[in-house]
mmCIF file of C-alpha atoms and ligand atoms in Angstrom:
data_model
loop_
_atom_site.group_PDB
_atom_site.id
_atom_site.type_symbol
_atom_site.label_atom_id
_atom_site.label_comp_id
_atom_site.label_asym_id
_atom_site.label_seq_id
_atom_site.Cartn_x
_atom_site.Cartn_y
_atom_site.Cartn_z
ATOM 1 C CA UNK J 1 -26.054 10.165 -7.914
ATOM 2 C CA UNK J 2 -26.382 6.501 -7.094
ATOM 3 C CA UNK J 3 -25.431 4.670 -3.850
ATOM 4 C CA UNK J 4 -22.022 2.827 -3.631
ATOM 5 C CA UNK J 5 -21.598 0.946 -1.473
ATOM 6 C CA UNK J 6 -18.570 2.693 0.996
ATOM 7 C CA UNK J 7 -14.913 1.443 1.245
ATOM 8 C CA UNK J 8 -15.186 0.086 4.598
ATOM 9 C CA UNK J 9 -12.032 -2.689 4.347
ATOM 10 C CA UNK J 10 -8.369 -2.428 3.632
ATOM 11 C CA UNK J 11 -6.524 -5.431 2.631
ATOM 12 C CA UNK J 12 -2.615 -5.180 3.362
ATOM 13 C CA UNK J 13 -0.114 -7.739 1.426
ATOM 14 C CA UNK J 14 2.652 -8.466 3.931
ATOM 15 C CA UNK J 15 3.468 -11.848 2.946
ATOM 16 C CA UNK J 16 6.627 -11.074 0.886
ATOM 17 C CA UNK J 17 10.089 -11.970 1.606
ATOM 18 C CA UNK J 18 11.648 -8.383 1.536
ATOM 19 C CA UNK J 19 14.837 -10.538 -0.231
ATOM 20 C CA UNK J 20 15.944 -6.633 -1.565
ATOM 21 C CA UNK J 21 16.504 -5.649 2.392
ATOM 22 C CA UNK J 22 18.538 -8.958 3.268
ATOM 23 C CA UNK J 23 19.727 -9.274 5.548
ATOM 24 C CA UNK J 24 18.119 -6.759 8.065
ATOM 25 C CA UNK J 25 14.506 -8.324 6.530
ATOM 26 C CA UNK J 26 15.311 -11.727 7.926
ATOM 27 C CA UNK J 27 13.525 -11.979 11.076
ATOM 28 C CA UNK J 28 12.214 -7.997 11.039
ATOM 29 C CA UNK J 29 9.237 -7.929 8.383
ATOM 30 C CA UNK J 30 9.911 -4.771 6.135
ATOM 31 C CA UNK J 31 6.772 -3.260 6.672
ATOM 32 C CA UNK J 32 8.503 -2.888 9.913
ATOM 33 C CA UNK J 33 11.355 -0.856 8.690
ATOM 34 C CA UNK J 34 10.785 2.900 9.776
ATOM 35 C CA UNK J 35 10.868 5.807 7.897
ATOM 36 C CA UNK J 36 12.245 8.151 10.714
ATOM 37 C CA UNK J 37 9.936 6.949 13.445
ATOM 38 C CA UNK J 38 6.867 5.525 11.784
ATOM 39 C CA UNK J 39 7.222 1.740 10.561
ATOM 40 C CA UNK J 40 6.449 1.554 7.255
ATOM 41 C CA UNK J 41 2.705 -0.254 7.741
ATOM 42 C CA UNK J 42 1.736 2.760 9.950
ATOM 43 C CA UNK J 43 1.585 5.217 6.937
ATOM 44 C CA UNK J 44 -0.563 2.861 5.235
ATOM 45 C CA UNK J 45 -2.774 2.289 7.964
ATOM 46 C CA UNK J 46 -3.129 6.141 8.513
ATOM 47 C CA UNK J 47 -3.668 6.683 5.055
ATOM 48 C CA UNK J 48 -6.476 4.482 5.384
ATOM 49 C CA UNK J 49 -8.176 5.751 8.468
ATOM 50 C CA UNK J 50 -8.342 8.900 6.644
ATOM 51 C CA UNK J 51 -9.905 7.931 3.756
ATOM 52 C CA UNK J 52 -12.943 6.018 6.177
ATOM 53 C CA UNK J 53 -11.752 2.520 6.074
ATOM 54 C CA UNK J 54 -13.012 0.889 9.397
ATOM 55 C CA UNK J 55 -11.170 -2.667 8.814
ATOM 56 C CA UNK J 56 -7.781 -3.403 8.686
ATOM 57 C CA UNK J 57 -6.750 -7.129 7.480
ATOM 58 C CA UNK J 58 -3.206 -8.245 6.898
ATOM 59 C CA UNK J 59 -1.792 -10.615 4.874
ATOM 60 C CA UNK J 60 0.812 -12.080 6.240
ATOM 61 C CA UNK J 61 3.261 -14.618 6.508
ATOM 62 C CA UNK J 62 5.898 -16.741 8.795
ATOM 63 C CA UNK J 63 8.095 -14.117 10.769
ATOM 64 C CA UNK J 64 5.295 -11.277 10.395
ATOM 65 C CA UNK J 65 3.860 -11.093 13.654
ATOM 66 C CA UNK J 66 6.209 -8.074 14.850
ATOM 67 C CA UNK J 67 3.443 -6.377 12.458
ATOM 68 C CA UNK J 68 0.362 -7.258 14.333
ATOM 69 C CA UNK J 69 2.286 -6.620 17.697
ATOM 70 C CA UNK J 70 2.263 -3.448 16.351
ATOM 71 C CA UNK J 71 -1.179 -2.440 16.076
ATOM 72 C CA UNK J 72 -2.121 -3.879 19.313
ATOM 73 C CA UNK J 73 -1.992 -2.369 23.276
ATOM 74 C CA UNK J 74 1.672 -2.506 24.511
ATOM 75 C CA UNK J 75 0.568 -3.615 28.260
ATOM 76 C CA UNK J 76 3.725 -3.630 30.236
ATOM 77 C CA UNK J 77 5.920 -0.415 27.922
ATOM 78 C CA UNK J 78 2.474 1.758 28.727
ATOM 79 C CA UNK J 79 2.334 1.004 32.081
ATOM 80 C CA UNK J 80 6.146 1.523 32.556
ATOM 81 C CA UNK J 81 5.592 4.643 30.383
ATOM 82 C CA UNK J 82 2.556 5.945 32.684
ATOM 83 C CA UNK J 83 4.962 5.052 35.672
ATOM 84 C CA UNK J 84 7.694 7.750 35.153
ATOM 85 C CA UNK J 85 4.938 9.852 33.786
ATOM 86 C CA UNK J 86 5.853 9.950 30.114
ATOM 87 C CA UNK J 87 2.777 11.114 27.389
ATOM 88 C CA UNK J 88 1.520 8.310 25.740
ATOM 89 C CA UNK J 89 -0.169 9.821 22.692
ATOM 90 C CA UNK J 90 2.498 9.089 20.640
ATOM 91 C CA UNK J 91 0.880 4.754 20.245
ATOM 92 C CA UNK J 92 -2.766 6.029 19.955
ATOM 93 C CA UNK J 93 -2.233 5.649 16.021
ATOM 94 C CA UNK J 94 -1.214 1.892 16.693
ATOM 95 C CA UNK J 95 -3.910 0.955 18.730
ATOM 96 C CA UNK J 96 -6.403 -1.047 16.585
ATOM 97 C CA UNK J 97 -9.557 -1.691 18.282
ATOM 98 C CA UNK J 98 -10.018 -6.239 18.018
ATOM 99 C CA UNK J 99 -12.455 -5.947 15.484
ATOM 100 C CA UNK J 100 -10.827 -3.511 13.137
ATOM 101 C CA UNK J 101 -8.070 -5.551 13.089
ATOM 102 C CA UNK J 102 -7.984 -9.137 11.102
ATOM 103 C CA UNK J 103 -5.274 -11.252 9.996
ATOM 104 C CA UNK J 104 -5.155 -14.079 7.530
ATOM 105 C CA UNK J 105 -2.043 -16.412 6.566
ATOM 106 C CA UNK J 106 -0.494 -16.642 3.241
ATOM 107 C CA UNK J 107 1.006 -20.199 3.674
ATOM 108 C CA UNK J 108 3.184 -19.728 0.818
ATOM 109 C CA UNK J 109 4.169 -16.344 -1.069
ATOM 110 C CA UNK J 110 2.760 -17.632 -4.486
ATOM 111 C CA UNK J 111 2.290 -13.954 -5.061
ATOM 112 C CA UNK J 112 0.481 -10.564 -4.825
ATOM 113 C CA UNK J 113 -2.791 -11.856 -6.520
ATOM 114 C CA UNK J 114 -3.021 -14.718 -4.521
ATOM 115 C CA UNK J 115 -2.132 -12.695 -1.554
ATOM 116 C CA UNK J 116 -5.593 -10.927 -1.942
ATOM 117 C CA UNK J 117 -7.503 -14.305 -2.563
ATOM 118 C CA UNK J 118 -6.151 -15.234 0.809
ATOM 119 C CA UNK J 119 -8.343 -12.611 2.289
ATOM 120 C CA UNK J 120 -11.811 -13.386 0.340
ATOM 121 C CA UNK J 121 -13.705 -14.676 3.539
ATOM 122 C CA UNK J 122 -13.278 -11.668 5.286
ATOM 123 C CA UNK J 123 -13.669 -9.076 2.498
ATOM 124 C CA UNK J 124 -17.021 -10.897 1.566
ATOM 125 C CA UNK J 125 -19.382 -9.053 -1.392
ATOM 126 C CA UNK J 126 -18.273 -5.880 -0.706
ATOM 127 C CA UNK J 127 -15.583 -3.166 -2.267
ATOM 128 C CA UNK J 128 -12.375 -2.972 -0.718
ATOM 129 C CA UNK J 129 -9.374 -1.218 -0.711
ATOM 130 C CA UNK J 130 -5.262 -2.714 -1.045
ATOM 131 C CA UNK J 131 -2.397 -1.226 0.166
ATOM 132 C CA UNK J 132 1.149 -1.900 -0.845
ATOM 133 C CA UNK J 133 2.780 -0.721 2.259
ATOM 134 C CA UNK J 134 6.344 -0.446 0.582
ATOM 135 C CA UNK J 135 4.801 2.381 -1.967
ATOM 136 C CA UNK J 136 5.004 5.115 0.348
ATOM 137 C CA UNK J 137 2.266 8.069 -0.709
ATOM 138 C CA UNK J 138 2.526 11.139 1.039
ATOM 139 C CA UNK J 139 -0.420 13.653 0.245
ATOM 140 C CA UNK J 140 -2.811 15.922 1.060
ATOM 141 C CA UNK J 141 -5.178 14.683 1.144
ATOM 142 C CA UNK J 142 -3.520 11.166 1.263
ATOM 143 C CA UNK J 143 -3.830 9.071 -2.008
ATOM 144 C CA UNK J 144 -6.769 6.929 -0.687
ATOM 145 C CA UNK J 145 -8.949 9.269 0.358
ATOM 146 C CA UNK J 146 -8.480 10.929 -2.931
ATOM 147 C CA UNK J 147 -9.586 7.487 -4.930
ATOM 148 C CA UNK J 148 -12.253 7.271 -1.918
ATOM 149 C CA UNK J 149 -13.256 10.398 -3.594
ATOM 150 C CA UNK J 150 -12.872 9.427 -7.428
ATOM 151 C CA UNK J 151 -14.881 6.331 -6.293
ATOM 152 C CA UNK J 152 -18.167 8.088 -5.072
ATOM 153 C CA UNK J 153 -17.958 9.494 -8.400
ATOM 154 C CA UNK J 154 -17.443 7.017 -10.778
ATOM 155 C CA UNK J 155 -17.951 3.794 -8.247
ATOM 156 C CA UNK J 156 -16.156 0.219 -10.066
ATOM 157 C CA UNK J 157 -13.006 -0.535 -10.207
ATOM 158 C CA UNK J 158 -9.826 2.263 -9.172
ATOM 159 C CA UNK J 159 -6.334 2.317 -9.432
ATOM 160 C CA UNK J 160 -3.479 4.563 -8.357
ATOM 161 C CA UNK J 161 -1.057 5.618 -11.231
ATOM 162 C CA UNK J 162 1.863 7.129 -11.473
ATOM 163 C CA UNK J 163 4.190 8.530 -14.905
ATOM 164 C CA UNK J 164 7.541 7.052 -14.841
ATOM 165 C CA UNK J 165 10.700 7.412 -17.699
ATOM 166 C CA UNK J 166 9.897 4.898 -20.267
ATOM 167 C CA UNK J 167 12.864 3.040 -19.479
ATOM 168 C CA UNK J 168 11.805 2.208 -15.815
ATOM 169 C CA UNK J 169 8.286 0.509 -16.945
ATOM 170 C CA UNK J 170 9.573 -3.198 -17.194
ATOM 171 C CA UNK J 171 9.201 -3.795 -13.222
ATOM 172 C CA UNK J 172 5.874 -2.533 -12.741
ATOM 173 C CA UNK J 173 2.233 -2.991 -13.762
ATOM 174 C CA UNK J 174 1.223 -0.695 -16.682
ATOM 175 C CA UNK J 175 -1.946 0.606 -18.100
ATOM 176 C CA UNK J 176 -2.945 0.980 -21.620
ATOM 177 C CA UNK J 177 -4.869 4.728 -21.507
ATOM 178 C CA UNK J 178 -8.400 5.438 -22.457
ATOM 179 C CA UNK J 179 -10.167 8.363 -22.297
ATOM 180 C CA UNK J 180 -8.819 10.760 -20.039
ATOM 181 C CA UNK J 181 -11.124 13.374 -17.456
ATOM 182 C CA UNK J 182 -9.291 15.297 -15.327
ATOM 183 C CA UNK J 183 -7.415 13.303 -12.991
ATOM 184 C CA UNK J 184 -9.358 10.175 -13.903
ATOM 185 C CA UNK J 185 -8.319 8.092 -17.175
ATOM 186 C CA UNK J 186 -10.553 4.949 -18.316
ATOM 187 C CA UNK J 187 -8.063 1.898 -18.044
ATOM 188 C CA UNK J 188 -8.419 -0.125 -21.597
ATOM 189 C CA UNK J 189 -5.706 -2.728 -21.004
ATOM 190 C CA UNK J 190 -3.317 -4.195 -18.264
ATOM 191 C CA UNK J 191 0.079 -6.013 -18.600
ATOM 192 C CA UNK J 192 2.646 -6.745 -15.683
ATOM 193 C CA UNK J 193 6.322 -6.041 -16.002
ATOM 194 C CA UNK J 194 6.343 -5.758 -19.883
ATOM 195 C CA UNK J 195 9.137 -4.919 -21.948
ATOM 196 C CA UNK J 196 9.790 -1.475 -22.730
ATOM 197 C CA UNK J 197 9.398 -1.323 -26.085
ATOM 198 C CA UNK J 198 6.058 -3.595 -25.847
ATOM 199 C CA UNK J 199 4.683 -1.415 -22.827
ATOM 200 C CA UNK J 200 1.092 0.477 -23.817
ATOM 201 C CA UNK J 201 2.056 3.433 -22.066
ATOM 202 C CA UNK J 202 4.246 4.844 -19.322
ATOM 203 C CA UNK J 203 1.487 4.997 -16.710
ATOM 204 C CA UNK J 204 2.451 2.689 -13.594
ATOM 205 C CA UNK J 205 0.211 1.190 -10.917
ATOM 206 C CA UNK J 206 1.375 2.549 -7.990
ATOM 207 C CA UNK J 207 0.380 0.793 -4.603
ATOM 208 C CA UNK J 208 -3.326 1.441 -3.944
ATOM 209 C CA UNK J 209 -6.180 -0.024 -5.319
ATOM 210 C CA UNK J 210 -10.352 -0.583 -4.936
ATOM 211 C CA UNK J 211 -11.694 -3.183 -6.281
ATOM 212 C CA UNK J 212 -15.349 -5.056 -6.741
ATOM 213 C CA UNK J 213 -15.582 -8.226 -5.064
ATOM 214 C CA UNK J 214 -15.553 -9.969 -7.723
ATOM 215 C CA UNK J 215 -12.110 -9.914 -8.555
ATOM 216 C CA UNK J 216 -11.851 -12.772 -5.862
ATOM 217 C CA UNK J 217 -13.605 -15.362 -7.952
ATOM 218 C CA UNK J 218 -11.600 -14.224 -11.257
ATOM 219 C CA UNK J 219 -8.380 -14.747 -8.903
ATOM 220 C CA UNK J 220 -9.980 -18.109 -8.002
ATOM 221 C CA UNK J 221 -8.903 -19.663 -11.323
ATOM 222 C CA UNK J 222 -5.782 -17.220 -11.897
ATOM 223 C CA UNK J 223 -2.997 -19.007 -13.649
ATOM 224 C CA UNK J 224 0.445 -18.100 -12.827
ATOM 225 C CA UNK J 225 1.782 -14.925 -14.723
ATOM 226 C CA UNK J 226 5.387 -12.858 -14.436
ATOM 227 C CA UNK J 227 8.026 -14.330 -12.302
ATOM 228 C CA UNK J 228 6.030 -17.243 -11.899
ATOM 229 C CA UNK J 229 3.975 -15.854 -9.546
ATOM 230 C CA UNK J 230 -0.430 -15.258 -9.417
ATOM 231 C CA UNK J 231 -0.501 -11.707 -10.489
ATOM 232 C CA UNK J 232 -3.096 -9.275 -9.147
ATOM 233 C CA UNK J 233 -2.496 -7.120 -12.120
ATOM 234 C CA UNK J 234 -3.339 -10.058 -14.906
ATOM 235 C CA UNK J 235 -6.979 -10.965 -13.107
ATOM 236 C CA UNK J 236 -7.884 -6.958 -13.087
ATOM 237 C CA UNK J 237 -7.130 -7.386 -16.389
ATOM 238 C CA UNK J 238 -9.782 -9.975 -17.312
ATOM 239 C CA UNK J 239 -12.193 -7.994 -15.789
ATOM 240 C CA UNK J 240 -11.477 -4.761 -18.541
ATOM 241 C CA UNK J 241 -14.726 -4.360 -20.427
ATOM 242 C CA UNK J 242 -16.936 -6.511 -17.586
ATOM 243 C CA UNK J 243 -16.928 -3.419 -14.854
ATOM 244 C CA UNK J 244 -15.612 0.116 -15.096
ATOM 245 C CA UNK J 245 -12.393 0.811 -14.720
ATOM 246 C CA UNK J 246 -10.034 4.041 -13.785
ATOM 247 C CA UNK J 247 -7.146 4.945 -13.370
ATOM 248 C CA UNK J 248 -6.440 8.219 -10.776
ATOM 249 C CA UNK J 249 -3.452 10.024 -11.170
ATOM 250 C CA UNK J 250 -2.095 10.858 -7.497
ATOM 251 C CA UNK J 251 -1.579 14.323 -6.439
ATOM 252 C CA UNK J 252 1.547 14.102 -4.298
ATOM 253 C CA UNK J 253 4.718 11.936 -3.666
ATOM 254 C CA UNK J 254 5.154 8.456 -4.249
ATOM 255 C CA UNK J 255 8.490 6.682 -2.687
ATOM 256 C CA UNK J 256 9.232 2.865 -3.480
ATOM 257 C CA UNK J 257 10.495 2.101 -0.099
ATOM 258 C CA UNK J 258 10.929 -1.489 -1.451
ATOM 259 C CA UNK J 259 14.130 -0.052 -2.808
ATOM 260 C CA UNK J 260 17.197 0.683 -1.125
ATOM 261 C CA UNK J 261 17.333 4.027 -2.601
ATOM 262 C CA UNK J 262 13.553 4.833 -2.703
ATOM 263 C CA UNK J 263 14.383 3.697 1.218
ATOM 264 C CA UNK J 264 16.773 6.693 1.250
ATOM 265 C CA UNK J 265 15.045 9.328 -0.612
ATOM 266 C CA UNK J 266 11.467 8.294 0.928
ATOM 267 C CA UNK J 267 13.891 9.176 4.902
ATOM 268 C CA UNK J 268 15.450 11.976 3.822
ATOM 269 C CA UNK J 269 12.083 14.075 2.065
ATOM 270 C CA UNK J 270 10.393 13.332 5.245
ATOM 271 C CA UNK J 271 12.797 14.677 7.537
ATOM 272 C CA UNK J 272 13.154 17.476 5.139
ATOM 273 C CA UNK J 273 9.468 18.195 5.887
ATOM 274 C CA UNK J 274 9.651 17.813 9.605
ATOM 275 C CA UNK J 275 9.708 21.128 11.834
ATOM 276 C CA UNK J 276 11.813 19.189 14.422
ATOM 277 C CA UNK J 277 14.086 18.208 12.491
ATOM 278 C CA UNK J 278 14.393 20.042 9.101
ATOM 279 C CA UNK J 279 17.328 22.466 9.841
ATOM 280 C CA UNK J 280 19.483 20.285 11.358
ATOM 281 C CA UNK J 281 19.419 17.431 8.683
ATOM 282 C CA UNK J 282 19.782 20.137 6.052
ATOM 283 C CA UNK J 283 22.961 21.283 7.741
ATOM 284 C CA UNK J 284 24.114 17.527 7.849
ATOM 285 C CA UNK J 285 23.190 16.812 4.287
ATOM 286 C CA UNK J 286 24.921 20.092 2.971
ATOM 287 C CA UNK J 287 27.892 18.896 4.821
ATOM 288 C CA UNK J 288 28.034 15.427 3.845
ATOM 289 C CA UNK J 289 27.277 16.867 -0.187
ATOM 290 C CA UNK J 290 30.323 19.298 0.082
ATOM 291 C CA UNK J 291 32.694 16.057 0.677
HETATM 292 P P1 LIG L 1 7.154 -7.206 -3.707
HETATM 293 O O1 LIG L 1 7.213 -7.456 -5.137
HETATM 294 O O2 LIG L 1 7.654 -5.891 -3.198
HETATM 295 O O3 LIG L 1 7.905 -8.417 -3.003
HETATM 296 O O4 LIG L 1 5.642 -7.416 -3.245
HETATM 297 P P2 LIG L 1 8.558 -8.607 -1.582
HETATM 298 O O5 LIG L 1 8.698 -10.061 -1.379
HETATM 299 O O6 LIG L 1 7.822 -7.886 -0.495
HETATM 300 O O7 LIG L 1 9.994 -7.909 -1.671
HETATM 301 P P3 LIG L 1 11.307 -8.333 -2.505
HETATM 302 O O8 LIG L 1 11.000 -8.030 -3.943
HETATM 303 O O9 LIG L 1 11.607 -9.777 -2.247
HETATM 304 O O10 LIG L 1 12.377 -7.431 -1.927
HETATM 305 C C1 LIG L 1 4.684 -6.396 -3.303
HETATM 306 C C2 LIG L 1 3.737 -6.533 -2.131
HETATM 307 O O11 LIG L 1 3.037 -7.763 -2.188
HETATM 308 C C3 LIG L 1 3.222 -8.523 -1.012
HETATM 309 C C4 LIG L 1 4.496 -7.976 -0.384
HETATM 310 O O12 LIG L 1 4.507 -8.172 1.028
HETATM 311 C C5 LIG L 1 4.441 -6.505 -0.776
HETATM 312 O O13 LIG L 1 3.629 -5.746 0.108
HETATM 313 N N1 LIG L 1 3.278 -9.939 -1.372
HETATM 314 C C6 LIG L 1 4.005 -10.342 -2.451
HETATM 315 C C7 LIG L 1 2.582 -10.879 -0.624
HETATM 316 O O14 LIG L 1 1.916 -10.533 0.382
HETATM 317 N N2 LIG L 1 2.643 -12.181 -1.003
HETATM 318 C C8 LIG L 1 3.362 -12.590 -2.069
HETATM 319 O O15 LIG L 1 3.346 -13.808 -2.354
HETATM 320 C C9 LIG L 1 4.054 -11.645 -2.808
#
């Protein structure tokens, strides 16, 4: 098998406005917003940790740095904490060691594509991995580490997909099938929210990505695509046919937290999953269906 070179960085776009979670979104970033006790961004991060990725950088924007706070030592809560003799185990996941964490400024949210671009100096010539922290994917193993996988088989280009109703397609990216191995299926075309009827298949991209480096210097001249905004999804697509590209099919649970009700279904699965907390929610949940 031939080298690849390993996933080693994770880009995170968290330059967006969160306008669907107004108004709790206006000073709180929504990566912040916690499902049960994790903020959103942690999940991601963890995901990525166990798939190998040493580098963390975020995106991000005005009113974001609650999101870098996050990830970094807590000096005066641990000492408090250590002071009345309370564990604190419970923040080693959000300690980021200073050079595994890197941040970079999107000045103005001219979109997900252009989010990446802001990052090129620090991803450099190497692969990386992205991370839509609002797509929530819980799996075992966790979706990157299973396109970490994919990747050391077939190396290039990888995305996540997902099968939605036909109906839903128009809001997301959408992939026009190739040949399909197993959980792997060659992407042949790309097209951002198109119309249903128009749309090549019902295979969404779902959050997660790897891509070649040289994706930045297509996004370089990246003309502005759906909703007026540089799409990530329309640059991938000029490099179809230049580099290989897959798309893996996810073994597990996706949940668009973006969404008020993907917010609700992503809380209540979870807590349906926890030991701590399982039997009582299901009690409260019976009782609130039988209303
Ligand atoms: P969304 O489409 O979910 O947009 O972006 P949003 O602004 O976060 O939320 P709404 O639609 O207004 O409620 C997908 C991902 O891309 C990032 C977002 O932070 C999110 O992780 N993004 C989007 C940027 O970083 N910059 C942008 O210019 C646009």
């Amino acid at each position: 098998m031939t080298m690849r070179k390993p996933i080693r960085k994770a880009v995170f776009p968290v330059a967006g406005l969160g306008t669907r979670f107004l108004p709790a979104t206006k000073s709180i970033p929504k990566e912040m917003l916690p499902i049960i006790d994790r903020p959103l961004i942690q999940y991601a991060v963890d995901e990525a940790r166990e798939a190998g990725i040493e580098q963390m950088i975020f995106v991000t924007g005005r009113g974001k740095t609650a999101i870098i706070d996050h990830f970094d030592v807590a000096f005066e809560l641990e000492a408090t904490m250590r002071d009345r003799a309370k564990a604190l185990e419970i923040l080693e996941p959000t300690r980021l060691a200073p050079g595994n964490l890197v941040a970079v400024r999107q000045q103005v949210p001219l979109g997900l594509g252009h989010a990446i671009w802001c990052a090129r100096a620090i991803v450099g010539d190497e692969p990386f991995a992205i991370f839509l922290p609002d797509e929530l994917m819980i799996g075992e193993p966790g979706c990157m580490k299973q396109m970490v996988d994919a990747y050391n088989r077939v190396g290039g280009n990888l995305i996540s997909v997902l099968e939605v109703p036909h109906e839903e397609v128009s809001s997301y990216g959408v992939i026009a099938p190739g040949k399909r191995d197993g959980d792997l299926t060659e992407v042949k075309g790309l097209v951002e929210k198109p119309k249903a009827d128009e749309a090549p298949s019902n295979l969404i991209i779902s959050g997660r990505y790897i891509l070649q480096p040289e994706v930045m210097q297509v996004l370089e001249t990246q003309s502005k695509g759906a909703g007026g905004e540089i799409q990530l999804t329309d640059a991938m697509a000029r490099m179809l046919g230049q580099q290989p590209f897959h798309a893996v099919t996810f073994a597990g649970k996706r949940y668009d937290c973006g969404s008020k009700t993907g917010f609700v279904e992503a809380t209540l699965a979870l807590a349906l999953a926890r030991e701590d907390m399982a039997d009582d929610v299901r009690a409260m949940a019976t009782r609130l269906l039988a209303q």
